[in-house]
Coordinates of C-alpha atoms in Angstrom, one line a residue:
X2 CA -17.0 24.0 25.2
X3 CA -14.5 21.8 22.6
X4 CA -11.8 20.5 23.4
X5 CA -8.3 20.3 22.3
X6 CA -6.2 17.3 22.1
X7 CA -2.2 17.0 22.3
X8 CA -1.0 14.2 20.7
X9 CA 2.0 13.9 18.5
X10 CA 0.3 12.4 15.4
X11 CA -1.2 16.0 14.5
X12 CA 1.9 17.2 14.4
X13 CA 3.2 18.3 11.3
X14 CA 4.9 15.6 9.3
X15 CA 7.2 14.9 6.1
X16 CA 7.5 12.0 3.9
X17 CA 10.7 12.5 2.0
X18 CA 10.3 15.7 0.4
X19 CA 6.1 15.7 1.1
X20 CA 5.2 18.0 3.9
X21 CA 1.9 17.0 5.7
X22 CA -0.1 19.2 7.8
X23 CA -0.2 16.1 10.3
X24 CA 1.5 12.6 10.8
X25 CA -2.0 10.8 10.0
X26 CA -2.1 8.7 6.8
X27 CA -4.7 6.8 5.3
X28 CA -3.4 3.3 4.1
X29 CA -3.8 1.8 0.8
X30 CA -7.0 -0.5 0.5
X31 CA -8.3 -2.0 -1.9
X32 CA -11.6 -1.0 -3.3
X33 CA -12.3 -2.8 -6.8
X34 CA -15.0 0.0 -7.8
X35 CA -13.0 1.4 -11.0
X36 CA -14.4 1.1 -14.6
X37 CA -14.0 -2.2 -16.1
X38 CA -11.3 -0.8 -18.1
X39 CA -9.3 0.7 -14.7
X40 CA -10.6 3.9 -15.4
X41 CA -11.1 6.2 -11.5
X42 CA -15.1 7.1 -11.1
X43 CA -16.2 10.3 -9.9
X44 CA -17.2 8.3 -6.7
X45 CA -13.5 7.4 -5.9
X46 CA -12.5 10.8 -6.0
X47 CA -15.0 11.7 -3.6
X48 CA -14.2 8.6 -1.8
X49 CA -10.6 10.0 -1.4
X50 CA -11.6 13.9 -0.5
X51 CA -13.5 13.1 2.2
X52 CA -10.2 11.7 3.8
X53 CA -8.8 15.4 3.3
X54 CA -11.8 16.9 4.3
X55 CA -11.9 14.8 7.8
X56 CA -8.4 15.9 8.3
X57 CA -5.4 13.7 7.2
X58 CA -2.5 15.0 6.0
X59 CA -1.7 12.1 3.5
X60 CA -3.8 9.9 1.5
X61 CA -2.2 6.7 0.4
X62 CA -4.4 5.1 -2.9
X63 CA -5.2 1.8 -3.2
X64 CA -2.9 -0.4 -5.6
X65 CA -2.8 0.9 -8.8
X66 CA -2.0 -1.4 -11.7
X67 CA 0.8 -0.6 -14.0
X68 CA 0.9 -2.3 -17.3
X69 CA -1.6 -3.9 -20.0
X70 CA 0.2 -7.2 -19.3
X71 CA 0.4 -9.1 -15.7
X72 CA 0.2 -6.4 -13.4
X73 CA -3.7 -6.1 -12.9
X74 CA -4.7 -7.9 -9.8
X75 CA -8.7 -7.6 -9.5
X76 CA -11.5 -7.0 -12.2
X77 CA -12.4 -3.0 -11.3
X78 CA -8.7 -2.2 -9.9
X79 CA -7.8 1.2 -11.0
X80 CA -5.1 1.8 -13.3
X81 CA -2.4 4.2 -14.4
X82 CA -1.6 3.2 -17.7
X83 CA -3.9 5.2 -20.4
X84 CA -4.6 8.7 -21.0
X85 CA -8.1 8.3 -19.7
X86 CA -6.8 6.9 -16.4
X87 CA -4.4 10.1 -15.8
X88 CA -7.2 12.2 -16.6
X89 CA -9.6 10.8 -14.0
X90 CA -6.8 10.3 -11.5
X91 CA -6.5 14.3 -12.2
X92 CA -10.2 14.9 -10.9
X93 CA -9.5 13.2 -8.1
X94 CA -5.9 14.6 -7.0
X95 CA -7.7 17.8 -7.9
X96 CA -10.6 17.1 -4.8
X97 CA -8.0 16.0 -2.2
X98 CA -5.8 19.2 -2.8
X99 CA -8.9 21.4 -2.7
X100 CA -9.9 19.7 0.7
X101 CA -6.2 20.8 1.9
X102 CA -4.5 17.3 1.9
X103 CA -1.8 15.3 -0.4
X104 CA -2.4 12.2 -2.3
X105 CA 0.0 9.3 -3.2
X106 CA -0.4 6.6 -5.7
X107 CA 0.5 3.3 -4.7
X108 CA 1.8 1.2 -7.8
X109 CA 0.7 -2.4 -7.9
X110 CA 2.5 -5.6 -9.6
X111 CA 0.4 -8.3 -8.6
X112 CA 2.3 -11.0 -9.7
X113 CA 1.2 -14.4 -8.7
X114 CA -1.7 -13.5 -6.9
X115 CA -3.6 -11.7 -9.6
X116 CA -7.2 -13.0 -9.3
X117 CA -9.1 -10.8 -11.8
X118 CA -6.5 -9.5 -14.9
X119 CA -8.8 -8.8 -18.6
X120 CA -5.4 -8.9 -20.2
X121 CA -4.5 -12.3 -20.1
X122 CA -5.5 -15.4 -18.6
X123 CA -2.6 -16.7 -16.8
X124 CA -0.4 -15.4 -14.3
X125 CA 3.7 -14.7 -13.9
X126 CA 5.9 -14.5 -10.5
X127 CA 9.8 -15.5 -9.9
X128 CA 9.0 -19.2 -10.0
X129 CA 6.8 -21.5 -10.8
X130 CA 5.3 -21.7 -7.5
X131 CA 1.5 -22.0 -6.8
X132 CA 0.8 -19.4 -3.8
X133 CA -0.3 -20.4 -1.1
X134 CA -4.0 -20.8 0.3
X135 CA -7.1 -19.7 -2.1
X136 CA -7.9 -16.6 -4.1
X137 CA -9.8 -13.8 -2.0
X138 CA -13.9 -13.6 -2.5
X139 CA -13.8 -10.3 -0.9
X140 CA -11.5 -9.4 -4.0
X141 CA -13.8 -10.8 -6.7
X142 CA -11.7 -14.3 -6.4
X143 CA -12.5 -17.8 -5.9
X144 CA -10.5 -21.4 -5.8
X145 CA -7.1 -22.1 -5.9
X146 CA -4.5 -20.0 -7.4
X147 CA -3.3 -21.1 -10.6
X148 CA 0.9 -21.8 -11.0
X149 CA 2.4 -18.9 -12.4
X150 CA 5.1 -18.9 -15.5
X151 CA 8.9 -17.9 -14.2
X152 CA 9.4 -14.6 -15.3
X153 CA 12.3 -14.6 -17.6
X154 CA 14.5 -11.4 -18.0
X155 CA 12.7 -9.6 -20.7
X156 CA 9.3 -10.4 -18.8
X157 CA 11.4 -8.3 -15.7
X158 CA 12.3 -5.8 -17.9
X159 CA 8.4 -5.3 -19.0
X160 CA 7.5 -4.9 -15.3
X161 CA 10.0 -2.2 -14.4
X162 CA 9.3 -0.2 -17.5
X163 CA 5.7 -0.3 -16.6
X164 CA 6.4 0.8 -12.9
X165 CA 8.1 4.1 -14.3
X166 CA 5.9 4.9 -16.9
X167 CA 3.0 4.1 -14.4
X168 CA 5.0 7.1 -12.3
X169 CA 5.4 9.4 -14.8
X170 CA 1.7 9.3 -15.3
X171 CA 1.2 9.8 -11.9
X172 CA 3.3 13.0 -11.5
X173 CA 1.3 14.3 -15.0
X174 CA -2.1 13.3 -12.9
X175 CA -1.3 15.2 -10.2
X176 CA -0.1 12.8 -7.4
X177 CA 2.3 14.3 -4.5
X178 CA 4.3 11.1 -5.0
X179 CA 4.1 7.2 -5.7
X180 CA 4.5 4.5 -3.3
X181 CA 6.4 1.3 -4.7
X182 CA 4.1 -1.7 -3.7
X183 CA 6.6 -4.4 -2.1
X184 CA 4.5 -6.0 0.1
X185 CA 2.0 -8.0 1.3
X186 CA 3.0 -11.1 -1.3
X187 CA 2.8 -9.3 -4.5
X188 CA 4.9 -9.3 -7.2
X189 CA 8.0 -7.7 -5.8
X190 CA 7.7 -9.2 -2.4
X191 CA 7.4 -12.4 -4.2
X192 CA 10.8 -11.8 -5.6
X193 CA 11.7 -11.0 -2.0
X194 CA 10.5 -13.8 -0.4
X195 CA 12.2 -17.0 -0.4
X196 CA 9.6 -19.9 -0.9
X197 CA 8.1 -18.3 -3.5
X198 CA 11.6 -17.2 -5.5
X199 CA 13.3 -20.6 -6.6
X200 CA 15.6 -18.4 -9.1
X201 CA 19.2 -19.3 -9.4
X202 CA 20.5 -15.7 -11.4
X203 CA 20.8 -12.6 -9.9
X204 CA 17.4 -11.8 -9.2
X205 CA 17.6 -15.0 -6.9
X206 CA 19.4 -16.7 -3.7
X207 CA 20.4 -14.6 -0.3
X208 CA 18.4 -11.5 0.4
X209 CA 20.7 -9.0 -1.3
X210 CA 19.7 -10.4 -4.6
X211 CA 16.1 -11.3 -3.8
X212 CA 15.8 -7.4 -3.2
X213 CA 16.9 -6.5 -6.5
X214 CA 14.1 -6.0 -8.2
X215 CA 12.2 -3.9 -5.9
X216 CA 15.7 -1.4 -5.8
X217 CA 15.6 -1.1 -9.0
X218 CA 12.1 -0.5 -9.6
X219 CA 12.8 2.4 -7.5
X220 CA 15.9 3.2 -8.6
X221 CA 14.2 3.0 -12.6
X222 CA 11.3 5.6 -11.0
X223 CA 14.0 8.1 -9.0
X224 CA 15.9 8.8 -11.9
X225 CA 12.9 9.9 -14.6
X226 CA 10.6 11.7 -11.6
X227 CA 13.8 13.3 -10.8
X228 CA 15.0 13.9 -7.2
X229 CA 13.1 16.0 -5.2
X230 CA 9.2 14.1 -5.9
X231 CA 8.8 11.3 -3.4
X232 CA 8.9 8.5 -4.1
X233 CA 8.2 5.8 -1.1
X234 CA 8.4 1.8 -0.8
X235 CA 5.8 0.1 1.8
X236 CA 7.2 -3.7 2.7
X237 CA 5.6 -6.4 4.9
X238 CA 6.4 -9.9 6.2
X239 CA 3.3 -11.0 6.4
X240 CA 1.3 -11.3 3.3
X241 CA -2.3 -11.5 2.0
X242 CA -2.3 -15.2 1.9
X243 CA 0.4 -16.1 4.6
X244 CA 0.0 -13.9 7.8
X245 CA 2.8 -16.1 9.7
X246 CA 5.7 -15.5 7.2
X247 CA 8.5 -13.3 8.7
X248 CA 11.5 -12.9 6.9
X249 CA 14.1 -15.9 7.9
X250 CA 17.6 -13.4 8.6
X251 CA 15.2 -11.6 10.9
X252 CA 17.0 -8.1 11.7
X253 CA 19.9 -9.0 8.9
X254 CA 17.1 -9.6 6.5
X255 CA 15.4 -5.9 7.5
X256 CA 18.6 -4.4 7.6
X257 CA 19.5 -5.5 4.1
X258 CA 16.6 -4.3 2.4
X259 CA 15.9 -1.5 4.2
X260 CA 19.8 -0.2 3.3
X261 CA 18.8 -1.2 -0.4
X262 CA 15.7 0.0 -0.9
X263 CA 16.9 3.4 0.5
X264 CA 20.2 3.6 -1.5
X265 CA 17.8 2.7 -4.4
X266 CA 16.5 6.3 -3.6
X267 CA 13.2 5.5 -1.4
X268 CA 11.8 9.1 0.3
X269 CA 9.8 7.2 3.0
X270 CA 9.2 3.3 4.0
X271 CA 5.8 2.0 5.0
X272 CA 5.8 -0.8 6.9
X273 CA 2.9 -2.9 6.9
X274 CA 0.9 -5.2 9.0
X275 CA -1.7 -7.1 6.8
X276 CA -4.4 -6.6 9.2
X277 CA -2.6 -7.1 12.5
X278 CA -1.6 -5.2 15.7
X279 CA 1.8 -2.9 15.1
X280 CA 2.8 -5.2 18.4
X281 CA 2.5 -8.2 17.1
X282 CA 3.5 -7.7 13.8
X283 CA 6.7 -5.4 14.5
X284 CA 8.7 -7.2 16.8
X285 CA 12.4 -8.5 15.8
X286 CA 14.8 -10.2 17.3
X287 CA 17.9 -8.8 19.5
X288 CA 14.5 -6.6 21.1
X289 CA 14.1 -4.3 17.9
X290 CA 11.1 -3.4 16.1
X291 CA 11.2 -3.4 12.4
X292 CA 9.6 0.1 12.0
X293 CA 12.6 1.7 14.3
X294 CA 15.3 -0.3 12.8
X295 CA 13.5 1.0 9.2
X296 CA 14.6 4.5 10.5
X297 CA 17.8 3.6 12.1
X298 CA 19.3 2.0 9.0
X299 CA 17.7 4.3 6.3
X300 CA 17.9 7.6 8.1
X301 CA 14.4 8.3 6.2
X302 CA 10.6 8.8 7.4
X303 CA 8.4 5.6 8.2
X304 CA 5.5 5.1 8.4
X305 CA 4.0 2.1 10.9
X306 CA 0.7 0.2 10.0
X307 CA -1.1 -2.0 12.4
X308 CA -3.8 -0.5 14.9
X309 CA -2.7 3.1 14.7
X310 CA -6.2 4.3 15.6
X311 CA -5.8 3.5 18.6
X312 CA -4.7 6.8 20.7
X313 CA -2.3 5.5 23.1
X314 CA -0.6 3.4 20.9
X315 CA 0.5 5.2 17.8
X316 CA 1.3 8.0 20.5
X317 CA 3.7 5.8 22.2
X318 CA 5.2 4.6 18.4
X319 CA 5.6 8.3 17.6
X320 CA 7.2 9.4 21.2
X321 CA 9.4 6.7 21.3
X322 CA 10.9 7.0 18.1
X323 CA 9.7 4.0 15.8
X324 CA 8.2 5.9 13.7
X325 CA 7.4 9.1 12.2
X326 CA 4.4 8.7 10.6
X327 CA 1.1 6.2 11.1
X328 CA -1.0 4.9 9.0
X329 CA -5.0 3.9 9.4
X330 CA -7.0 1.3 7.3
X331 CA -10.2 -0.1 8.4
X332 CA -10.8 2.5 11.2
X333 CA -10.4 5.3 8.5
X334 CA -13.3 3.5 6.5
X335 CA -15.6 4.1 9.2
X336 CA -14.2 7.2 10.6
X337 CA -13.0 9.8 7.6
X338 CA -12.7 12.3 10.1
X339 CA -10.3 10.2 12.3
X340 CA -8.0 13.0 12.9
X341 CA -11.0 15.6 13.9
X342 CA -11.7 13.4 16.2
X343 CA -8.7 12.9 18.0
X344 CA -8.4 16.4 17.8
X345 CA -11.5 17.2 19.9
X346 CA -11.2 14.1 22.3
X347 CA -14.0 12.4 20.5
X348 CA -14.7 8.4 20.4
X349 CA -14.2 6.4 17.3
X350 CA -17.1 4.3 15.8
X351 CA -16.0 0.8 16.1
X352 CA -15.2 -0.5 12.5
X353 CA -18.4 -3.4 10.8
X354 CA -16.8 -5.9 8.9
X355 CA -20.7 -5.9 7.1
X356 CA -18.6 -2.5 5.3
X357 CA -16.7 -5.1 3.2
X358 CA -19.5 -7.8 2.2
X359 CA -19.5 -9.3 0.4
X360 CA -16.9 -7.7 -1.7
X361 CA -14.8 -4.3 -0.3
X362 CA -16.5 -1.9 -2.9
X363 CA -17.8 1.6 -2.5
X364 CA -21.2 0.1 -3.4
X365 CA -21.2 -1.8 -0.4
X366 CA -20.0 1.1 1.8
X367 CA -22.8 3.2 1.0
X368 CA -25.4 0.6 1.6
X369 CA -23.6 0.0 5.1
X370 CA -24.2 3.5 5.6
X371 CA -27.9 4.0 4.0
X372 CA -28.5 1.1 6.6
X373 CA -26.5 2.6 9.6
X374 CA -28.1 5.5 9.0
X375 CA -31.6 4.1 9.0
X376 CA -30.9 2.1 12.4
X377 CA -29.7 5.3 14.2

C-alpha cells in the first residue's frame, strides 16, 4: 500500500512570474563536463531531465558563463555566448519541459576567482586584491590565485553587456528564466564585498554603492527580457573561498541589498549557504533570518539553501514563513527523485563525497554509480 506524504514543499510554488508544480528546486552546481568550447553535451541535458523526471518543479543550472572575455570560471563550464551554445541549451530546455518541469539558467561572472578561462590568461575583479585561500582541485584548479587587474569602467560596461546578451540567449534557448549569479565570491559579490572592493567611485564605499553593479546587471536584463520573464538574483555571505565572511552592517547590509536588488527588478532571491546548514548560515542579528527578512523587505519569493533535504527542516522554513521556496544540492545528486520520495515517505540515500572525486564531473558521477551499482 503507498503512501502519501503532506508536506508544504510539494505544494505548488512561484518564482516571480514562474509557476512550479512544487516548492522543490534543484540548486546550481557546478559540473565542468561542457565541450571545451562551453558548448552543453547531450549528457547534461539528460543530466538535467532526470531532475524533472524525479519530480522537481524548478531546475536551477549550474553557472553559466557570459562573455568571450573574463567571465569563464572553469575549463568545461558551459556557456551562453554563441549560437552553438543556444542551440544545445535548446536540447536540453527541450528534455526538462518534456519531463514536466521548468529550467533556469544561472549567469556566471567569475571575476577574481576564475581558475580555468581559454580566453585570456589573467583575471579582473574591483580591485587589485588577490582572493583569498587556493584555487579549487575539485574545479580543475590548483595554487594560489593570481591578483586580478581593477576593472575600470569600460571593463564594467563589457560585463553587464555580456550578462544581457547572455539573457537574451537564454530566453531564445528556451530557459523559463535566468538567475543573476551574486554570490558565493564571484564577480558581483566581489563588488559587494568589502575586502575585496577597494574602489573609491561609485561602484565603491558603503553598501548602497558596492551593490550597484549587481542592480544594474538586473536592472540591464529586466528591461530587454521585458517584464513578465523571471528574472531572479541568488546572494550569499559566505563564499567559495571564505565560509566565515558575513556581511559587516548585518541586517542593514541585507536590508540594503535586498531593497536594491528588488527595485532593480529581481522576480525571486536565492539565498545561499555554500555548503552549510540553513541554521547556521541564516541567522542575523536583532533574532532575524536573512531568508525571512529577504521576503519581508522585497515582498518577493525566496528561495533558502542550506540542508533543505532534510524533511523537518525545510518544513518548518516553509510553515514559518522564511521562505517560499527550497533549494537541494548535494542530496539532489544522489537522489534525482528527491521529491518522489518525500512524496511516498521514503528514506534518502545518504550523499558520497566519492560522487565528486576527484573533480565534480558527470564522468565521475557515473562511475560512482557503475560502482554503487556493482556493490549493491
Amino acid at each position: 500500500m503507498s503512501i502519501t506524504i503532506t508536506h508544504p514543499a510539494l505544494e505548488p510554488g512561484q518564482a516571480g512570474g514562474l509557476r512550479t508544480s512544487n516548492r522543490l528546486v534543484v540548486a546550481p552546481m557546478t559540473r565542468v563536463s561542457a565541450a571545451p568550447d562551453g558548448t552543453p553535451t547531450p549528457e547534461m541535458a539528460e543530466y538535467y531531465a532526470e531532475f524533472a523526471r524525479g519530480g522537481f518543479g524548478l531546475v536551477i543550472t549550474e553557472g553559466i558563463y557570459t562573455d568571450t572575455v573574463y567571465s569563464q570560471g572553469y575549463l568545461n563550464q558551459p556557456g551562453l555566448v554563441s549560437e552553438r551554445h543556444v542551440s544545445a541549451w535548446r536540447e536540453a530546455t527541450a528534455d526538462v519541459h518534456e519531463a514536466g518541469g521548468s529550467i533556469v539558467a544561472q549567469l556566471m561572472h567569475a571575476g577574481a576567482l576564475s581558475q580555468g578561462n581559454p580566453y585570456r590568461d589573467d583575471t579582473a575583479g574591483p580591485s587589485a586584491v588577490v582572493p583569498q585561500g587556493v584555487k579549487m582541485p575539485e574545479y580543475g584548479g590548483h595554487g594560489p590565485w593570481a591578483a586580478p587587474k581593477e576593472m575600470s569602467l569600460d571593463d564594467i560596461r563589457q560585463a553587464v553587456d555580456g550578462f544581457v546578451a547572455s539573457a537574451a540567449n537564454a530566453k531564445r534557448a528556451g530557459f523559463d528564466g535566468v538567475e543573476v549569479h551574486a554570490a558565493n565570491g564571484y564577480l558581483l559579490d566581489q563588488f559587494l564585498t568589502d575586502y575585496t572592493n577597494l574602489r573609491e567611485d561609485s561602484y565603491g564605499g558603503p553598501v548602497a554603492a558596492r551593490v550597484r553593479l549587481a542592480a544594474e546587471v538586473v536592472a540591464a536584463i529586466r528591461a530587454e527580457v521585458g517584464p513578465d520573464w523571471s528574472v531572479g538574483v541568488r546572494v550569499s555571505q559566505t563564499k567559495v573561498n571564505d565560509f566565515r565572511y558575513r556581511w559587516p552592517g548585518g541586517a542593514h547590509d541585507a536590508e540594503v541589498i535586498f531593497a536594491a536588488l528588488t527595485e532593480a527588478g529581481a522576480s525571486y532571491l536565492h539565498v545561499a549557504s555554500e555548503g552549510r546548514n540553513w541554521l547556521d548560515s541564516a541567522q542575523l542579528d536583532r533574532g532575524l533570518t536573512v531568508t525571512g527578512l529577504a521576503r519581508r523587505v522585497s515582498g518577493l519569493p525566496v528561495i533558502a539553501n542550506g540542508g533543505m533535504h532534510h524533511a523537518e527542516l525545510s518544513a518548518q522554513v516553509l510553515a514559518d514563513g522564511h521562505a517560499d521556496l527550497v533549494s537541494v544540492a548535494r542530496a539532489a545528486l544522489v537522489n534525482p527523485d528527491l521529491p518522489r520520495r518525500l512524496a511516498e515517505g521514503r528514506a534518502l540515500d545518504s550523499f558520497d563525497h566519492a560522487m565528486l572525486s576527484p573533480m565534480v564531473t558527470l564522468d565521475n558521477v557515473r562511475r560512482w554509480r557503475l560502482a554503487a551499482g556493482a556493490d549493491a
